[in-house]
Amino acid sequence: MRALKRVFTALLTVTTLAAATTGVANAAPKGPRFAADPTTLVDTSVGNNGDGTTFPGAAAPFGMVQLSPDTQLNKYASYDYAQDTILGFSHTHLSGVGCQTMGNIRFMPTTGPVTSSDPAQYRAKFSHDNETRSPGYYGVKLDNGIQAELSATQRTGQHRYTYPAGSGSENVLIEAGESNGSTYAGDIKVVGDDTVEGWVQGGNFCGETGKERYRVFFSAKFDRTFSSFGTWSDGTLTAGRREASRGTKRAGAWLTFDQDGGRQVGSSVGLSYTSVDGARLNRKAEQPKSFGAARSGAHDSWQDELNRMRVAGGSRADQRTYYTALYHSLLHPSIGSDVDRRYRGFDDKVHRADSTYYQMFSLWDTYRSQNQLVALLHPDKAADMAKSVLRIYQDGGWLPRWGLGGGETNVMSGDPVTPWVVDLYNRGLLDDRTARGLFDALWKNSNEVPTDQSVFRGRDGNPTYVKNGWVGYQNLPGYTFGDSRQAGSATLEYALADCALSTMADGLGHRDEAAVLASRCGNFAKLWDSGVTSQGFTGFPVTRNADGSVAGDPDPTQSGAFHEGTAWQYQWLAQQDPKALFDLMGGQKGAEQRLDTFFDLPTVLTDPARAASESWVTGAYDYHNNFAFNPNNEPDFHAPWMYTWTGAPWKTSAVLRAMRTLFTDDAYGMPGNDDLGATSSLLVFAMAGVFEAQPGSANYIVTAPMFEKVEIRPEHGRTVTVEAPGADASKPQYVSSVHTRAGTLHRSWLSHGDLLRAGTIKVALSGTPTDWGVNAAPPALAQR
């Protein structure tokens, strides 16, 4: 009887569980859903105009190859959405930079006789209606009937060309001597009957020093043999010749295929920054089974990347804008080492690293937003990027400011590498050996100047800065932009960098160095001139000569010696100690009133889109001579979060929703240069509801999310979920309470460690301003 009862109980349990399971299966999921495939929400054409300067082509996350169409040469971006002809498909691009560069190793399919090496002669018309774009894939049917398809692995570009029936000879033209930027040399060689190899040398990025150079090598293998071939040097074409070198403009080869071999031609192209042998090795190691396999692999990689910080809720336009920004945020820095970890160092010698070596460091831009996103989602890659920067120091003797390939361009000003590294250190991502090696390099950088400024300029303002606490203005010969010429903004950047570095020094036990660096935290105040007035406010930073006198016009609405901005925009670049800054402005209320004017807050609250489009700086390059917020350029990216320290943190959420209106899901949807993901990362964080406003602090300020769910999946880490029921980017919403696994959050911020341990972060929203987070802002950097 007892046994029968046990059987009955077991059957009842199974039946109950089955019924419950069926009920769960049949029940509709509660709340908004995550996209099944977020790659379908990415439009790689966003920013493909003169403002965003992004590219639409194929790339793997952080890949060496960015295979994309070129519609123009020697302009900001090699692809302009407004144009209707394609010159070819080149293998290297940088996303969103403000100067022409890269666009190396250009392929172009053609039909008929090859009679010219000039891309203006063999270019082809196309329509955007005939383009297909998705992460890791680009396709276009040219008006001449040729279908071009592109995909990529980390170190290879994959081509597939389908020619129209009856087109006669089928050709592929390869240009190795002309790029989208300054080109200095190039060689090309036809190897056997199915391979072409060579290299190109470029440099002079932004015309800064005119001295830096890089070389890109390639090895291209075709899936059909050549029926004939030839090469050109400049405008001279020689049929049957296997080799050519760049004269004054071009060096290339053409390959012809008999149509009876089929209408389709495929090519796998390996790149390398070390040698042709390296390019060949990369090609063979990453060779996919087919073009379709390459496309599928690239898709899967991007699907995984986009799911690392996925969102649910919001409009389809919100999701398209967000996921496209996330995509753009994860293109760079780029892998620089071959599959055997060999790389070309800043001494122009080939070395072997013990981890993946990265390059393309747009640090002035990325230290404010994109660095933090990579560190959050990819701590392992972020650590390897830091090791790469250390190798640059070990190979070249100094740290980079804007590294292009294996060369230092010296572009931009200040000391961006320091907060970039300190951020990774304060997140606990650096092993002790790397941290100590980088600190030694950063300490040297913060106190000395390279003896030979022809390669590394370093902090050229150090002589006066270390002595006086400010960079003395001088028109330093030989550089278009030098810290001494941008002395106002350079002083502010140095002070932030030194203050951040003091926390690293303290953590490593360097007490004396920490004290020296901490004493520089307040150097921004040494520029403050209480006699300057503007827009009804008194007191602004000014540029000073070495003797302390004011250099030039002190009007804070004029750019003067502030790099790509004005004193109105740069006055907020003292976020390492907001209280000390606000004391100069008359206290919290004075700073809040100044911020209200800066953002035109009355209009932000009544018509956010109008405030953003009419009151703020609107053009990508209109940062000169203005007193308003410039969301299109990096110097005041953090300014909306400065309300956190004024006692009115709700205003940050209001400003961010206004800023959101500037980003759209079309080709003109990026308000400024993306600068290797810096602008896109700003939007990702703003829409997710967390942002680090103090670079180097590893602290995130919490604001009103614009999606009902944000799920963060760090590599090798626990999932963090942000839930904000009713979140809507189109409505004014403010944080009313925040709860995490640790309980109610009474302060307005989370440390990086707190965020990773938070589990589910529940954010309650209000349609009216709240007092949540008032007087609960992050501490000053030196007080960590």
XYZ file of C-alpha atoms in Angstrom, residues 96-741:
646
model
C 34.945 58.355 -38.683
C 38.302 60.141 -38.717
C 38.474 63.790 -39.710
C 41.396 63.473 -42.136
C 41.910 61.378 -45.244
C 43.905 58.203 -44.663
C 44.182 54.504 -45.475
C 42.064 53.191 -48.396
C 44.929 50.844 -49.301
C 45.068 47.994 -51.865
C 42.057 48.846 -54.053
C 40.338 46.179 -56.212
C 37.946 46.965 -59.050
C 36.097 44.509 -61.324
C 35.638 45.605 -64.933
C 34.801 44.139 -68.328
C 36.304 44.687 -71.750
C 39.779 45.929 -72.650
C 41.917 47.509 -69.918
C 43.094 50.834 -71.295
C 43.717 53.089 -68.290
C 45.105 53.010 -64.735
C 43.089 56.094 -63.797
C 40.123 55.193 -61.534
C 38.249 58.154 -62.961
C 38.207 56.206 -66.256
C 37.238 52.736 -64.984
C 34.903 53.732 -62.144
C 31.303 52.523 -62.281
C 27.998 54.103 -61.425
C 25.748 52.556 -58.793
C 22.547 53.174 -56.866
C 21.977 52.780 -53.147
C 18.881 50.778 -54.071
C 21.274 48.098 -55.301
C 23.415 47.995 -52.166
C 23.137 45.343 -49.447
C 24.786 46.211 -46.145
C 25.093 44.277 -42.905
C 27.826 43.737 -40.314
C 30.590 41.769 -42.033
C 29.092 41.994 -45.526
C 28.696 44.514 -48.320
C 27.186 43.908 -51.741
C 26.384 46.157 -54.669
C 25.211 45.609 -58.206
C 26.951 48.214 -60.326
C 25.075 49.859 -63.171
C 27.285 47.968 -65.640
C 25.795 44.699 -64.369
C 28.720 43.486 -62.252
C 27.729 42.224 -58.800
C 30.433 42.868 -56.170
C 30.310 41.191 -52.772
C 32.696 41.705 -49.870
C 33.255 40.007 -46.531
C 36.125 39.769 -44.062
C 37.867 37.712 -41.428
C 40.163 39.336 -38.894
C 43.121 39.577 -41.271
C 41.662 38.853 -44.725
C 39.323 40.464 -47.195
C 37.025 38.180 -49.174
C 35.809 39.179 -52.647
C 33.235 37.642 -54.962
C 32.463 39.239 -58.324
C 29.686 38.043 -60.621
C 29.940 39.342 -64.184
C 27.007 39.785 -66.553
C 26.541 37.216 -69.311
C 28.143 38.121 -72.633
C 30.382 40.775 -71.127
C 33.531 39.606 -72.886
C 36.684 39.552 -70.795
C 36.328 39.680 -67.040
C 38.941 41.760 -65.256
C 40.064 42.642 -61.752
C 42.232 45.746 -61.414
C 44.425 46.092 -58.305
C 45.867 49.468 -57.312
C 48.769 49.396 -54.818
C 50.221 52.857 -55.321
C 47.306 55.223 -54.746
C 45.290 55.421 -51.550
C 42.871 57.725 -49.746
C 45.610 59.921 -48.372
C 49.299 60.568 -48.815
C 51.028 57.638 -50.550
C 54.793 57.398 -50.953
C 55.711 54.036 -52.448
C 54.221 50.771 -53.622
C 55.179 47.574 -55.400
C 53.049 44.887 -57.017
C 53.912 41.464 -58.454
C 51.881 38.871 -60.348
C 52.880 35.481 -58.927
C 52.150 32.427 -61.071
C 48.706 32.282 -62.638
C 46.416 32.947 -59.648
C 48.173 35.203 -57.095
C 49.138 38.868 -56.774
C 51.245 40.292 -53.938
C 52.747 43.610 -52.971
C 52.774 46.502 -50.551
C 52.049 50.197 -50.215
C 53.503 52.915 -48.023
C 51.362 55.750 -46.708
C 51.470 58.346 -43.946
C 51.370 62.093 -43.207
C 48.036 61.727 -41.410
C 46.313 65.119 -41.128
C 49.546 66.741 -42.346
C 50.657 67.046 -38.737
C 54.391 66.384 -38.939
C 54.662 65.004 -42.472
C 57.068 62.392 -41.169
C 55.199 59.298 -39.979
C 54.890 56.339 -42.344
C 53.236 52.937 -42.378
C 53.380 49.994 -44.799
C 50.630 47.508 -45.615
C 51.493 44.226 -47.352
C 49.057 41.956 -49.156
C 48.787 38.519 -50.737
C 45.743 37.912 -52.963
C 44.890 34.456 -54.267
C 42.124 33.993 -56.859
C 39.908 30.947 -57.333
C 40.411 31.040 -61.131
C 43.589 31.255 -63.148
C 44.483 34.312 -65.197
C 44.123 34.087 -68.958
C 46.260 37.218 -69.244
C 47.618 39.974 -67.066
C 49.657 43.156 -67.045
C 50.913 45.885 -64.747
C 51.117 49.658 -64.717
C 53.350 52.299 -63.241
C 51.598 55.656 -63.138
C 49.864 55.894 -66.548
C 51.989 53.379 -68.434
C 50.337 49.967 -68.925
C 52.440 46.964 -70.007
C 50.671 43.739 -70.963
C 52.329 40.538 -69.783
C 54.594 42.310 -67.323
C 54.598 40.800 -63.813
C 56.045 43.598 -61.666
C 55.593 47.335 -61.244
C 56.618 50.048 -58.805
C 54.966 53.340 -58.014
C 56.325 56.268 -59.966
C 54.723 59.525 -58.884
C 51.166 58.305 -58.414
C 50.218 54.674 -59.099
C 51.333 51.047 -59.285
C 48.956 48.269 -60.178
C 48.085 45.104 -62.023
C 45.180 43.867 -64.072
C 44.060 40.279 -64.320
C 41.816 38.920 -67.032
C 39.708 35.746 -66.849
C 38.158 33.919 -69.809
C 34.401 33.930 -69.554
C 34.181 30.266 -70.485
C 35.596 29.595 -67.029
C 32.419 30.910 -65.425
C 30.833 34.242 -64.615
C 32.129 34.414 -61.042
C 35.585 35.288 -59.692
C 36.568 35.053 -56.048
C 39.653 36.259 -54.212
C 41.016 35.884 -50.691
C 43.340 38.728 -49.679
C 45.581 38.504 -46.642
C 46.956 41.705 -45.118
C 49.937 42.265 -42.864
C 51.906 45.175 -41.466
C 55.092 43.066 -41.242
C 55.762 41.583 -44.703
C 54.351 39.830 -47.753
C 55.227 36.562 -46.009
C 53.067 37.677 -43.097
C 50.192 38.531 -45.432
C 50.501 35.121 -47.085
C 50.548 33.425 -43.669
C 47.459 35.312 -42.530
C 45.617 34.437 -45.725
C 46.343 30.748 -45.452
C 45.555 30.576 -41.721
C 42.206 32.356 -42.019
C 41.131 31.006 -45.408
C 37.382 30.213 -45.189
C 35.930 27.235 -47.021
C 33.896 29.563 -49.230
C 32.717 33.131 -49.555
C 29.456 32.070 -47.950
C 31.354 30.635 -44.997
C 33.250 33.909 -44.602
C 30.028 35.890 -44.643
C 28.413 33.536 -42.153
C 31.421 33.672 -39.846
C 31.493 37.464 -39.893
C 27.765 37.575 -39.191
C 28.102 35.226 -36.223
C 30.965 37.273 -34.780
C 28.929 40.449 -34.966
C 25.817 38.803 -33.584
C 27.844 37.755 -30.558
C 29.311 41.254 -30.176
C 25.962 43.023 -30.372
C 24.452 40.627 -27.847
C 27.100 41.668 -25.330
C 25.050 44.793 -24.614
C 21.604 44.120 -25.985
C 18.471 46.170 -25.422
C 14.730 45.622 -25.413
C 11.931 48.151 -25.737
C 11.909 51.487 -27.465
C 10.962 52.158 -31.059
C 12.503 50.364 -34.007
C 14.355 53.592 -34.832
C 15.738 53.642 -31.283
C 16.992 50.088 -31.643
C 18.462 50.661 -35.109
C 20.246 53.782 -33.897
C 21.528 52.061 -30.761
C 22.763 48.834 -32.372
C 24.426 50.722 -35.205
C 26.245 52.854 -32.640
C 27.300 49.723 -30.751
C 28.573 48.224 -34.008
C 30.631 51.325 -34.782
C 32.024 51.283 -31.238
C 33.610 47.852 -31.693
C 35.524 48.304 -34.969
C 38.748 49.694 -33.430
C 41.481 49.605 -32.201
C 42.504 47.170 -34.926
C 44.539 43.991 -34.756
C 48.074 44.799 -35.877
C 49.821 41.463 -35.377
C 49.905 38.482 -37.714
C 48.527 35.097 -36.718
C 51.978 34.238 -35.331
C 51.833 37.448 -33.209
C 54.568 39.197 -35.179
C 54.015 42.939 -35.540
C 55.860 45.982 -36.800
C 56.853 48.229 -33.924
C 57.300 51.977 -33.680
C 61.007 51.417 -34.345
C 60.044 50.030 -37.782
C 61.330 46.604 -36.755
C 59.389 43.365 -36.605
C 58.803 41.962 -33.107
C 56.812 39.099 -31.642
C 54.276 39.768 -28.874
C 53.014 37.354 -26.242
C 49.433 38.471 -26.880
C 47.460 40.068 -29.699
C 49.003 43.390 -30.671
C 46.603 46.228 -31.464
C 47.138 49.495 -33.307
C 45.168 52.513 -34.560
C 44.853 54.429 -31.289
C 42.814 57.634 -31.641
C 43.355 58.346 -27.961
C 42.273 62.003 -27.725
C 38.861 60.855 -28.881
C 38.451 57.418 -27.369
C 39.696 58.027 -23.812
C 36.421 59.796 -23.034
C 33.909 57.072 -24.012
C 34.962 54.212 -26.285
C 37.802 53.025 -24.063
C 35.320 52.476 -21.236
C 32.936 50.515 -23.455
C 35.670 48.156 -24.665
C 36.875 47.712 -21.088
C 33.359 46.840 -19.958
C 32.527 44.357 -22.695
C 36.005 43.004 -23.517
C 38.312 43.191 -20.487
C 40.743 40.689 -22.053
C 41.035 42.693 -25.274
C 41.339 45.926 -23.298
C 44.243 44.419 -21.361
C 45.924 43.377 -24.625
C 45.437 46.903 -25.958
C 47.204 48.259 -22.870
C 50.052 45.787 -23.420
C 50.223 47.022 -27.011
C 50.631 50.607 -25.809
C 53.384 49.440 -23.463
C 55.107 47.760 -26.419
C 54.921 51.020 -28.342
C 56.819 52.626 -25.467
C 59.342 49.787 -25.285
C 59.928 49.812 -29.047
C 59.819 53.547 -29.683
C 60.812 55.104 -26.373
C 57.624 57.135 -25.813
C 53.893 56.605 -25.520
C 51.585 57.357 -28.455
C 49.058 60.128 -28.740
C 47.518 59.109 -32.072
C 49.148 55.972 -33.424
C 48.550 55.059 -37.060
C 49.883 51.618 -37.919
C 53.476 51.563 -36.728
C 53.922 55.328 -36.579
C 53.132 58.252 -34.296
C 51.186 61.003 -36.030
C 51.297 63.496 -33.103
C 47.749 64.492 -34.035
C 45.660 66.330 -31.418
C 46.869 67.718 -28.091
C 46.947 67.065 -24.372
C 47.776 63.751 -22.711
C 45.026 61.276 -23.666
C 47.023 58.084 -23.159
C 47.201 58.627 -19.389
C 43.485 58.528 -18.456
C 43.064 55.802 -21.091
C 45.548 53.555 -19.244
C 44.470 54.579 -15.727
C 40.892 53.613 -16.548
C 42.029 50.079 -17.285
C 44.183 49.980 -14.163
C 41.389 51.169 -11.885
C 39.131 48.495 -13.364
C 41.648 45.883 -12.287
C 42.406 44.773 -15.841
C 46.204 45.108 -15.798
C 48.585 42.537 -14.368
C 51.210 43.945 -12.024
C 54.079 43.808 -14.523
C 52.099 45.644 -17.209
C 50.783 48.196 -14.742
C 54.232 49.019 -13.402
C 55.747 49.206 -16.863
C 53.006 51.558 -18.016
C 53.268 53.722 -14.906
C 56.985 54.257 -15.520
C 56.163 55.290 -19.095
C 53.357 57.597 -17.987
C 55.481 59.193 -15.265
C 58.197 59.933 -17.827
C 55.576 61.301 -20.209
C 54.131 63.598 -17.536
C 57.461 65.200 -16.636
C 59.799 65.109 -19.624
C 59.857 65.963 -23.315
C 61.331 63.821 -26.115
C 64.692 65.146 -27.234
C 63.817 64.429 -30.862
C 60.330 65.713 -31.556
C 60.447 64.615 -35.189
C 58.934 61.239 -34.213
C 57.246 61.683 -30.812
C 56.226 65.109 -29.615
C 55.059 63.920 -26.196
C 53.775 66.635 -23.861
C 55.677 69.469 -25.477
C 54.152 71.882 -22.977
C 55.830 70.171 -20.010
C 58.696 72.657 -19.537
C 56.364 75.491 -18.527
C 53.618 73.230 -17.158
C 55.844 71.388 -14.682
C 57.388 74.670 -13.552
C 54.306 76.902 -13.379
C 51.250 74.643 -13.499
C 50.134 75.836 -16.913
C 51.347 75.382 -20.483
C 52.890 78.635 -21.642
C 51.578 79.683 -25.040
C 54.019 79.826 -27.937
C 53.717 79.374 -31.661
C 55.939 76.302 -31.884
C 57.391 76.029 -35.406
C 57.007 72.853 -37.382
C 53.667 71.637 -36.075
C 50.199 72.603 -37.155
C 48.817 71.659 -33.732
C 51.174 71.603 -30.771
C 50.353 71.636 -27.084
C 52.080 75.001 -26.817
C 49.872 76.402 -29.560
C 46.815 74.853 -27.873
C 48.054 75.899 -24.445
C 44.639 76.588 -22.919
C 43.113 73.194 -23.586
C 46.432 71.365 -23.139
C 46.714 72.665 -19.575
C 43.263 71.335 -18.745
C 44.017 67.968 -20.372
C 47.344 67.669 -18.526
C 45.706 68.423 -15.189
C 43.041 65.764 -15.682
C 45.662 63.238 -16.814
C 47.994 63.934 -13.881
C 45.154 63.719 -11.392
C 44.084 60.361 -12.822
C 47.675 59.118 -12.767
C 47.946 60.018 -9.077
C 45.413 57.295 -8.304
C 47.483 54.724 -10.184
C 50.650 55.874 -8.438
C 48.952 55.522 -5.095
C 47.658 52.053 -5.938
C 51.145 50.906 -6.935
C 52.704 52.290 -3.775
C 54.512 55.235 -5.378
C 53.618 57.672 -2.610
C 55.984 60.505 -3.563
C 54.940 60.429 -7.214
C 51.285 60.248 -6.182
C 51.687 63.390 -4.091
C 53.358 65.287 -6.936
C 50.650 64.278 -9.377
C 47.812 64.985 -6.946
C 49.192 68.480 -6.435
C 48.514 69.109 -10.125
C 44.818 68.143 -9.964
C 43.816 71.756 -9.463
C 46.014 73.272 -12.150
C 42.906 74.156 -14.125
C 42.354 76.941 -11.574
C 45.629 78.576 -12.607
C 44.007 79.489 -15.918
C 40.958 81.009 -14.240
C 40.476 84.704 -14.831
C 37.789 86.189 -12.594
C 37.733 89.366 -14.661
C 36.410 87.763 -17.855
C 32.652 87.967 -18.434
C 30.416 86.308 -21.035
C 26.684 85.670 -21.387
C 26.119 87.211 -17.955
C 28.681 85.037 -16.153
C 31.994 86.053 -14.640
C 35.171 83.977 -14.572
C 36.511 81.701 -17.306
C 39.723 79.844 -18.160
C 42.143 81.799 -20.336
C 45.344 80.923 -22.146
C 48.499 82.201 -20.496
C 51.987 83.011 -21.659
C 54.923 81.523 -19.782
C 55.102 84.679 -17.596
C 51.457 84.309 -16.580
C 50.052 87.089 -18.726
C 46.969 86.420 -20.832
C 47.780 85.271 -24.345
C 45.556 86.680 -27.061
C 41.857 87.450 -26.850
C 40.373 86.195 -23.526
C 36.825 86.142 -24.947
C 35.537 82.655 -23.951
C 33.306 82.445 -27.016
C 36.354 82.557 -29.293
C 38.478 79.459 -29.923
C 41.914 80.961 -29.345
C 44.349 78.377 -28.003
C 41.701 75.780 -27.151
C 41.851 72.772 -29.438
C 38.646 72.399 -31.464
C 36.582 74.341 -28.978
C 36.227 77.449 -26.856
C 36.676 78.250 -23.180
C 32.894 77.925 -22.798
C 33.131 74.300 -23.877
C 36.428 73.567 -22.147
C 35.529 75.130 -18.800
C 33.889 71.816 -17.840
C 37.100 69.860 -18.417
C 37.957 69.822 -14.735
C 35.722 66.925 -13.813
C 38.481 65.474 -11.655
C 37.349 67.952 -8.974
C 33.936 69.451 -9.781
C 33.531 71.116 -6.377
C 36.748 73.088 -6.814
C 35.661 74.057 -10.322
C 32.204 75.090 -9.176
C 33.660 77.192 -6.353
C 35.285 79.286 -9.092
C 31.862 79.673 -10.674
C 30.162 80.850 -7.500
C 29.212 77.480 -6.074
C 26.728 74.788 -7.055
C 23.966 77.158 -8.035
C 26.240 79.362 -10.090
C 27.563 76.332 -11.953
C 24.027 75.032 -12.474
C 22.879 78.331 -13.952
C 25.901 78.333 -16.235
C 25.081 74.787 -17.381
C 21.463 75.826 -17.973
C 22.681 78.557 -20.331
C 25.184 76.231 -21.979
C 22.434 73.734 -22.867
C 19.571 76.248 -23.210
C 17.729 74.210 -20.598
C 14.365 75.996 -20.877
C 14.146 74.869 -24.507
C 15.495 71.413 -23.636
C 12.548 70.945 -21.289
C 9.890 72.248 -23.674
C 11.218 71.202 -27.086
C 14.305 68.973 -26.791
C 14.749 68.435 -30.527
C 14.665 72.165 -31.187
C 17.202 72.845 -28.440
C 19.573 70.284 -29.918
C 19.212 71.429 -33.510
C 19.033 75.195 -32.987
C 20.601 76.134 -29.653
C 23.595 73.793 -29.652
C 26.559 73.627 -32.018
C 25.202 71.689 -34.981
C 27.909 71.211 -37.629
C 30.603 68.563 -37.314
C 33.309 71.220 -37.739
C 31.491 74.203 -36.243
C 33.242 74.020 -32.874
C 34.948 77.387 -33.291
C 33.660 80.630 -31.785
C 30.602 79.395 -29.910
C 29.420 79.295 -26.293
C 26.936 76.421 -26.552
C 27.192 72.679 -26.003
C 28.926 70.835 -28.831
C 27.765 67.190 -28.832
C 29.570 66.623 -32.129
C 33.090 66.780 -30.711
C 34.855 65.227 -27.756
C 36.004 68.076 -25.436
C 32.600 68.524 -23.774
C 31.197 64.990 -24.179
C 30.986 64.745 -20.390
C 29.312 68.121 -19.865
C 25.698 66.809 -19.533
C 26.790 64.744 -16.518
C 28.251 67.777 -14.719
C 24.755 68.393 -13.351
C 25.461 65.399 -11.109
C 27.559 67.681 -8.890
C 25.204 70.705 -8.937
C 22.362 69.231 -6.909
C 20.151 68.774 -9.988
C 21.169 65.419 -11.525
C 17.747 65.055 -13.153
C 18.800 67.673 -15.676
C 21.402 65.279 -17.104
C 18.626 62.911 -18.184
C 16.772 65.797 -19.816
C 19.833 66.892 -21.797
C 20.618 63.333 -22.905
C 17.145 62.850 -24.353
C 17.625 66.050 -26.309
C 21.011 64.793 -27.509
C 19.390 61.537 -28.620
C 17.403 63.434 -31.265
C 20.619 64.270 -33.136
C 21.264 60.607 -33.918
C 19.123 58.943 -36.568
C 19.084 55.617 -38.379
C 20.099 56.893 -41.825
C 23.258 57.957 -43.637
C 23.070 61.429 -42.074
C 22.412 60.111 -38.592
C 25.689 60.992 -36.897
C 26.154 64.628 -35.840
C 29.973 64.580 -35.863
C 32.977 62.480 -36.803
C 32.708 59.084 -35.162
C 36.441 59.154 -34.371
C 36.966 55.393 -34.150
C 33.781 54.851 -32.180
C 34.058 57.719 -29.690
C 30.799 59.438 -30.691
C 28.939 56.154 -31.071
C 30.078 54.987 -27.626
C 28.805 58.223 -26.110
C 25.348 57.426 -27.477
C 25.477 53.784 -26.354
C 26.185 54.791 -22.773
C 23.653 57.647 -22.828
C 20.872 55.329 -23.997
C 21.877 52.576 -21.560
C 21.798 54.941 -18.587
C 25.414 54.714 -17.342
C 28.491 56.761 -18.226
C 31.921 57.510 -16.800
C 32.190 61.291 -16.712
C 35.583 61.291 -14.944
C 38.028 59.390 -17.173
C 40.330 57.337 -15.007
C 37.840 56.951 -12.162
C 36.148 53.693 -13.237
C 32.905 55.120 -11.816
C 29.638 55.163 -13.768
C 27.003 57.839 -13.223
C 23.430 56.509 -13.437
C 20.825 58.345 -15.534
C 17.414 57.483 -16.963
C 17.789 54.587 -19.447
C 16.092 54.928 -22.827
C 15.208 51.226 -23.084
C 13.113 49.115 -20.762
C 15.850 46.508 -20.590
C 19.586 46.646 -21.110
C 21.519 43.421 -20.707
C 25.300 43.682 -20.362
C 27.291 40.508 -20.912
C 30.993 41.158 -20.283
C 33.352 38.583 -21.715
C 33.956 35.916 -19.032
C 31.752 37.856 -16.598
C 28.305 37.735 -15.065
C 25.329 39.221 -16.844
C 24.146 42.601 -15.589
C 20.573 43.614 -16.373
C 19.177 47.139 -16.199
C 15.389 47.201 -15.962
C 13.540 50.476 -16.423
C 9.818 49.771 -16.956
C 8.174 52.309 -19.224
C 11.457 53.788 -20.477
C 10.887 55.832 -23.610
C 13.530 57.969 -25.302
C 10.863 60.272 -26.730
C 9.519 61.304 -23.319
C 11.022 63.373 -20.505
C 11.890 60.821 -17.817
C 13.966 61.006 -14.669
C 15.330 58.527 -12.155
C 13.209 58.237 -9.006
C 14.927 55.225 -7.402
C 17.542 52.563 -8.108
C 17.829 49.101 -6.579
C 20.588 46.530 -7.078
C 21.458 43.161 -5.597
